[in-house]
GROMACS .gro file of C-alpha atoms in nm:
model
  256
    1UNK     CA    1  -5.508  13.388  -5.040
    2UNK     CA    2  -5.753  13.379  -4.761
    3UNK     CA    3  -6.034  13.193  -4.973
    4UNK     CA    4  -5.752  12.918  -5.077
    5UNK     CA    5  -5.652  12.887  -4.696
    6UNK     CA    6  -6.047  12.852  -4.636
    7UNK     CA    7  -6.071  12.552  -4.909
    8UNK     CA    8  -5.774  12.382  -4.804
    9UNK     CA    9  -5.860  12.397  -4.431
   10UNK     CA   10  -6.196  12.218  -4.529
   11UNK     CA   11  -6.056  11.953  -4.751
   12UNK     CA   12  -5.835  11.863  -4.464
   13UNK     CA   13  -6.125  11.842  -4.236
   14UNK     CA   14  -6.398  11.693  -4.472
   15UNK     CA   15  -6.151  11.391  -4.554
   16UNK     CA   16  -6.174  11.058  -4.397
   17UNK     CA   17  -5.815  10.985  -4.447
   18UNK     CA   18  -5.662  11.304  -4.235
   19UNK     CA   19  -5.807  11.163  -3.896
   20UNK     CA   20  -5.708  10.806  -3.941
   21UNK     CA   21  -5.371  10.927  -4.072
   22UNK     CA   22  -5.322  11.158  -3.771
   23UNK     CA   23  -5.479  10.875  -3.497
   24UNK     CA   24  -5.250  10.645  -3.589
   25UNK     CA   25  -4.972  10.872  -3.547
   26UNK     CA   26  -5.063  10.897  -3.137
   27UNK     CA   27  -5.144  10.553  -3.137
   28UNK     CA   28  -4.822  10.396  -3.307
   29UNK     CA   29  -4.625  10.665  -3.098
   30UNK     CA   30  -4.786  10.561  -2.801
   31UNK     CA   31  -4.707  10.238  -2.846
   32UNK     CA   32  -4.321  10.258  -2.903
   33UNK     CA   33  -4.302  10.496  -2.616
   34UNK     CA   34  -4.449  10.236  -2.426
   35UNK     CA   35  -4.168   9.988  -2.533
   36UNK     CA   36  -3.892  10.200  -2.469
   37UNK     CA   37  -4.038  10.306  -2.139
   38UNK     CA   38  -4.035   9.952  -2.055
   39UNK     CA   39  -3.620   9.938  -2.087
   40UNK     CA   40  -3.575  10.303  -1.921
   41UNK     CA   41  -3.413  10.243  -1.634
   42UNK     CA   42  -3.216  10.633  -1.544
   43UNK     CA   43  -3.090  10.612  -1.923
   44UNK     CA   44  -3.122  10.958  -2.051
   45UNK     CA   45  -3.015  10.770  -2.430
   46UNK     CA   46  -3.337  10.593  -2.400
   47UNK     CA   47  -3.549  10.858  -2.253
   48UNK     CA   48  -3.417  11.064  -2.525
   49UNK     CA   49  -3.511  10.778  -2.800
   50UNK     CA   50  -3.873  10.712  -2.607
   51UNK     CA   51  -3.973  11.082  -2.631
   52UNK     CA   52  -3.873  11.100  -3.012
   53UNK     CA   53  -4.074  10.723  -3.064
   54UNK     CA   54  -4.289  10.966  -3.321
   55UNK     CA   55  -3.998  10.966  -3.555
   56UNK     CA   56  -4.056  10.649  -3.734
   57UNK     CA   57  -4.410  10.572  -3.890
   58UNK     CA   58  -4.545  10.915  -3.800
   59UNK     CA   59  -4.324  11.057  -4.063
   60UNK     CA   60  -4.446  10.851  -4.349
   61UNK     CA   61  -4.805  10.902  -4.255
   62UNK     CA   62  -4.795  11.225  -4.257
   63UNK     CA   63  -4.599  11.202  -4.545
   64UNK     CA   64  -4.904  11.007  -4.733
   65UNK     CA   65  -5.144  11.350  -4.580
   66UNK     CA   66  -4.929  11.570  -4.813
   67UNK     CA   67  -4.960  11.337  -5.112
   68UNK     CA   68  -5.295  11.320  -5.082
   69UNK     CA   69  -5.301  11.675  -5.059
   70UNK     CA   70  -5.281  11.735  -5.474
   71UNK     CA   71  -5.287  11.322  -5.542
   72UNK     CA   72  -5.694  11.341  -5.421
   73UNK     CA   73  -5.742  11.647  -5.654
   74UNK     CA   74  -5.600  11.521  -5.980
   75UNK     CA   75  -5.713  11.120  -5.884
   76UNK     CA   76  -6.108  11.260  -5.829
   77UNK     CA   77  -6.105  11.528  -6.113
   78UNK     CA   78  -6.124  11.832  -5.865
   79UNK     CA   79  -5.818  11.999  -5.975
   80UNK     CA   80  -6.015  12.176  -6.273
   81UNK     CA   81  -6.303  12.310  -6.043
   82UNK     CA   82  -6.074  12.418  -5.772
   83UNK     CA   83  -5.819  12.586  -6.012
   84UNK     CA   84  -6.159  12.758  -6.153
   85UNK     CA   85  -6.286  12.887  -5.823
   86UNK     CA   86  -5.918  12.982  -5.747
   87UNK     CA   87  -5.732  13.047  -6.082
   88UNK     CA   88  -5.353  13.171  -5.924
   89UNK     CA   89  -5.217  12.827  -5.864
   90UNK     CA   90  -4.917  12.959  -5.680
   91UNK     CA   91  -5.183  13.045  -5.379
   92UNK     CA   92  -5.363  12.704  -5.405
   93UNK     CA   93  -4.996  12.529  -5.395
   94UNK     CA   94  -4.884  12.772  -5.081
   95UNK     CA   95  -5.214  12.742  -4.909
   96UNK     CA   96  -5.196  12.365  -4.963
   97UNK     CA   97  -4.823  12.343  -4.841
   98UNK     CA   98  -4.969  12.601  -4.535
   99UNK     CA   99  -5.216  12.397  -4.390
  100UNK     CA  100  -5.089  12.043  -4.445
  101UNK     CA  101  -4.727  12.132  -4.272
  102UNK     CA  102  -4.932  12.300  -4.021
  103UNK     CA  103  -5.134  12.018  -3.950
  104UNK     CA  104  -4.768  11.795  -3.948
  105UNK     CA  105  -4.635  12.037  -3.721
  106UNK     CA  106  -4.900  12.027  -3.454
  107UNK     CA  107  -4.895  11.582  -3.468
  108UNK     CA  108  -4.571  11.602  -3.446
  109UNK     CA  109  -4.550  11.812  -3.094
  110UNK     CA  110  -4.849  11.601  -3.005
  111UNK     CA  111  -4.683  11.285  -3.106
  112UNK     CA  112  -4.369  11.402  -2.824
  113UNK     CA  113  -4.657  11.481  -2.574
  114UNK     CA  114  -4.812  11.129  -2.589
  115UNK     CA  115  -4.490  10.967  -2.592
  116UNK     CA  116  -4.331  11.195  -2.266
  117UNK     CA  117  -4.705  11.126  -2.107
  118UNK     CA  118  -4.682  10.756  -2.167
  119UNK     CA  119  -4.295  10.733  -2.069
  120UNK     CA  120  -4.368  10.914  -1.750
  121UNK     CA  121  -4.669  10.652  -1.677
  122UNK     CA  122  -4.502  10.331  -1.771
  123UNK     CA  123  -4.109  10.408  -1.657
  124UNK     CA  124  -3.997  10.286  -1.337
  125UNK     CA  125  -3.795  10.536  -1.257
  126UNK     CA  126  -3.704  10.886  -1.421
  127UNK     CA  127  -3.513  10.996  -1.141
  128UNK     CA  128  -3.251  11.281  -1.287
  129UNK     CA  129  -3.397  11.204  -1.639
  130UNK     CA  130  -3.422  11.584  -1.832
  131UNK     CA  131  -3.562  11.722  -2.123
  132UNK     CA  132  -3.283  11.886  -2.160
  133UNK     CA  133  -3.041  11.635  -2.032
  134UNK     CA  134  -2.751  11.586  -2.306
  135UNK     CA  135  -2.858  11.576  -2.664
  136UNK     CA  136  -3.256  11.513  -2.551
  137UNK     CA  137  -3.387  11.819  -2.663
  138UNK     CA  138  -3.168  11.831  -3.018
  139UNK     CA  139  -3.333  11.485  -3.047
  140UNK     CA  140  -3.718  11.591  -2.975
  141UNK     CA  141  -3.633  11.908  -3.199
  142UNK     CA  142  -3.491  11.712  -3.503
  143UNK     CA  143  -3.792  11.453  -3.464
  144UNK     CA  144  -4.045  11.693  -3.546
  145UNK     CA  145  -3.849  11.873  -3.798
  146UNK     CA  146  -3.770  11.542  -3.962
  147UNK     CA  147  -4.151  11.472  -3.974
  148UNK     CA  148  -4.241  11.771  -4.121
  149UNK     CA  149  -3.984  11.791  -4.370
  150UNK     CA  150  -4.092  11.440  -4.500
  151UNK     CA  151  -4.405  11.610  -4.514
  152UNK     CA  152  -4.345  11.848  -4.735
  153UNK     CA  153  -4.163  11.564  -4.998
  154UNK     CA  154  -4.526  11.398  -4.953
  155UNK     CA  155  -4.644  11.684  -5.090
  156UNK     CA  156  -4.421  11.773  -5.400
  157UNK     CA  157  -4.382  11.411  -5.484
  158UNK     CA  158  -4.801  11.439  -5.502
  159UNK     CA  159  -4.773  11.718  -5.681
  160UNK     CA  160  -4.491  11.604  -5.937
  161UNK     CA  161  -4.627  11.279  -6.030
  162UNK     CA  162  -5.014  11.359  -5.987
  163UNK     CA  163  -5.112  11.012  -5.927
  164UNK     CA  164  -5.129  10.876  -5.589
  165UNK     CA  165  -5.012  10.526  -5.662
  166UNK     CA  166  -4.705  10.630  -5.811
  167UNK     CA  167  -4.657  10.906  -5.567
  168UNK     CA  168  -4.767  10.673  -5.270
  169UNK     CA  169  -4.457  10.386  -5.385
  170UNK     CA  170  -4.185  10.641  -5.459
  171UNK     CA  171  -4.237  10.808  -5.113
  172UNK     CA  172  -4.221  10.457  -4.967
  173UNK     CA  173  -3.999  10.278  -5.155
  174UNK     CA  174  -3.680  10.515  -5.136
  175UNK     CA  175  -3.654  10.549  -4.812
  176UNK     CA  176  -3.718  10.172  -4.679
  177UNK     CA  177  -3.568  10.000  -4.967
  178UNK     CA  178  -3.357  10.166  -5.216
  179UNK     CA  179  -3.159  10.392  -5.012
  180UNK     CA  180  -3.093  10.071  -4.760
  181UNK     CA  181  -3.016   9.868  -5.119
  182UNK     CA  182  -2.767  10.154  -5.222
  183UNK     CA  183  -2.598  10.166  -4.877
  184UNK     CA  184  -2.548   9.785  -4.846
  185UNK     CA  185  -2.390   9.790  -5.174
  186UNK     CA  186  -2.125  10.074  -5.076
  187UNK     CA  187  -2.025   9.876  -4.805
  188UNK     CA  188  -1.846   9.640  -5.117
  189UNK     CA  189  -1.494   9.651  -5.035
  190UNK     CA  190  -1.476   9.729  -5.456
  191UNK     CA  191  -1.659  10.030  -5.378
  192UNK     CA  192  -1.480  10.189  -5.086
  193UNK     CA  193  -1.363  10.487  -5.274
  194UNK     CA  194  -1.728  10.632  -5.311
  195UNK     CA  195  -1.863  10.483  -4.983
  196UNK     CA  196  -1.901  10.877  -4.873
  197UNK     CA  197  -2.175  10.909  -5.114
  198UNK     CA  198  -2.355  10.742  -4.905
  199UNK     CA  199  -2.381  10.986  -4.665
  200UNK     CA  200  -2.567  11.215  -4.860
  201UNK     CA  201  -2.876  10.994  -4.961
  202UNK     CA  202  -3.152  11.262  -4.842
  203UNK     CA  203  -3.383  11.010  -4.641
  204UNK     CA  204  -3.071  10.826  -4.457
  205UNK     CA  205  -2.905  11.162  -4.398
  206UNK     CA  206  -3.240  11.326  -4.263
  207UNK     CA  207  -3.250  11.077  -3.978
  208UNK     CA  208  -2.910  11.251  -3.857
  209UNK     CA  209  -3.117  11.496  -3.707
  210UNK     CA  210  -3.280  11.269  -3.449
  211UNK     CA  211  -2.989  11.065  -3.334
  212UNK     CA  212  -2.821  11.100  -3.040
  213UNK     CA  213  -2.459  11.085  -3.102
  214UNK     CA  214  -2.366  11.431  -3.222
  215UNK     CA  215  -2.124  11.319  -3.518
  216UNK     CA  216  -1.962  11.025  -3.687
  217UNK     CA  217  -1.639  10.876  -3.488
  218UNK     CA  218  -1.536  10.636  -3.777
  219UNK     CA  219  -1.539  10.865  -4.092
  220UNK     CA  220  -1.826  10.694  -4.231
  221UNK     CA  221  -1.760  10.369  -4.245
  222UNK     CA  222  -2.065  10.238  -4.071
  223UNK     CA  223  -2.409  10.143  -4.202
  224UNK     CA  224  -2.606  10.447  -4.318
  225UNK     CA  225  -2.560  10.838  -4.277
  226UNK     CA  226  -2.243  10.893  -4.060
  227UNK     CA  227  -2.321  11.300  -4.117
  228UNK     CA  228  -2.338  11.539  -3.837
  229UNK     CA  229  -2.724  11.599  -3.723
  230UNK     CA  230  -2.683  11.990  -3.896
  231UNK     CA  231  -2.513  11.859  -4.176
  232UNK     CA  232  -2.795  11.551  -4.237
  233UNK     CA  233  -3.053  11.790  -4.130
  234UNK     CA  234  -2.943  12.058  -4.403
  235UNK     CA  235  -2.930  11.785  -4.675
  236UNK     CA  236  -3.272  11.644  -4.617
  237UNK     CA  237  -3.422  12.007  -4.606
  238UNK     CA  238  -3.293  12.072  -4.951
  239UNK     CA  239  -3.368  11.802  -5.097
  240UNK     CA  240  -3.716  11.869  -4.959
  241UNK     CA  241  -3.710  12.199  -5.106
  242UNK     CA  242  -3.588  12.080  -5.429
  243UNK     CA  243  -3.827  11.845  -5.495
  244UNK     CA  244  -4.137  12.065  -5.368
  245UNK     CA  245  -4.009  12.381  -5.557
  246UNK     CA  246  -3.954  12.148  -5.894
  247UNK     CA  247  -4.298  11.996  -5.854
  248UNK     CA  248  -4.469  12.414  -5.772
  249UNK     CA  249  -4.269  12.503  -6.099
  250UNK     CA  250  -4.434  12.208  -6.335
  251UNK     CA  251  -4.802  12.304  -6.161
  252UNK     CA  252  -4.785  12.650  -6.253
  253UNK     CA  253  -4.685  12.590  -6.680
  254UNK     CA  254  -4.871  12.193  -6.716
  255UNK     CA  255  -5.183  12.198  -6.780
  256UNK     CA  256  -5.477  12.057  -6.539
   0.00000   0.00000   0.00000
């Protein structure tokens, strides 16, 4: 297990794509932070959503570091050599999943740093501001469990489809447009009756876990997820599970 820890930890390193994936991350976080500092004035709501400003590209860069994870290995031909030098597949797939949630987990507490750093510069005043104060911390907490749960779809979708393309649109495409396409059409007075569906898409309900209000008041009649943060947060983690343990199962009987 050690030696597949070893190769993934260099792939990660020797690849162009990690450190632009992972700059922009602190960039675009800095940025949003910077906006939302900008409109902080004693609002612990907004301090809350400036020092979770990592929870909204961040996720589906990092997201795009765990498809590349297997997507460069089957794209370049290096799955064969790799699975040669390292023939159990279920440590290249865990030492994989290791280092490339590992990596997601440390952006993701360094994407809260830059924004609290830049929300401390730029704010006028964050005079009985906390991060702690109401829901702040569930916020900052779900934020970087969000982003690493997307993470780890980035990965199984990689590893389910092995092609980056394909991998690259599905990871993109659900989320931004077909779960927003499937919750505008339940909103169709002729569709009332299974409007509570829903609340269950995985990518919608995952962003529960990052919002500040702790559950719906309307009974889901509103736009998107009106679960509880635990109850969106529990949905998104097994559908990330699901799809990463289908994708480890097909890896260890398909061929190379």
């Amino acid at each position: 297990m050690s030696g597949a820890l070893r190769y993934e930890w260099l792939r990660l390193r020797t690849v162009r794509s990690t450190y632009i994936l992972v700059v922009l991350c602190l960039v675009f976080t800095g940025l949003v932070a910077w906006g939302s500092a900008n409109n902080l004035d004693r609002d612990q709501v907004t301090y809350a959503q400036a020092l979770a400003s990592g929870s909204s590209l961040p996720p589906l860069l990092l997201g795009i570091v765990g498809v590349f994870a297997f997507g460069h290995e089957y794209r370049f031909g290096m799955i064969r050599p790799t699975l040669t030098a390292l023939p159990r597949r279920s440590q290249v797939a865990a030492a994989k999943v290791v280092m490339v949630l590992g990596l997601t987990l440390v952006t993701a507490v360094a994407c809260v740093g830059v924004a609290y750093v830049v929300t401390s510069v730029v704010a006028k005043d964050t005079t009985g501001l906390s991060l702690t104060g109401g829901h702040t911390e569930r916020v900052v907490l779900g934020a970087i469990a969000w982003t690493v749960l997307f993470a780890m779809v980035g990965i199984g979708y990689g590893l389910l489809f092995r092609n980056v393309p394909a991998a690259l649109g599905i990871l993109i495409v659900v989320p931004l447009v077909v779960e927003n396409i499937v919750l505008g059409l339940l909103q169709i007075d002729a569709l009332k009756s299974i409007r509570g569906i829903g609340d269950y898409l995985p990518f919608s309900a995952g962003t529960r876990m990052f919002s500040w209000d702790s559950a719906s008041a309307d009974g889901g009649t509103q736009f998107g997820s009106q679960l509880s943060p635990l109850a969106g947060g529990l949905t998104f983690t097994a559908f990330a599970v699901i799809i990463l343990a289908l994708a480890w199962v097909l890896f260890e009987k398909r061929d190379a």
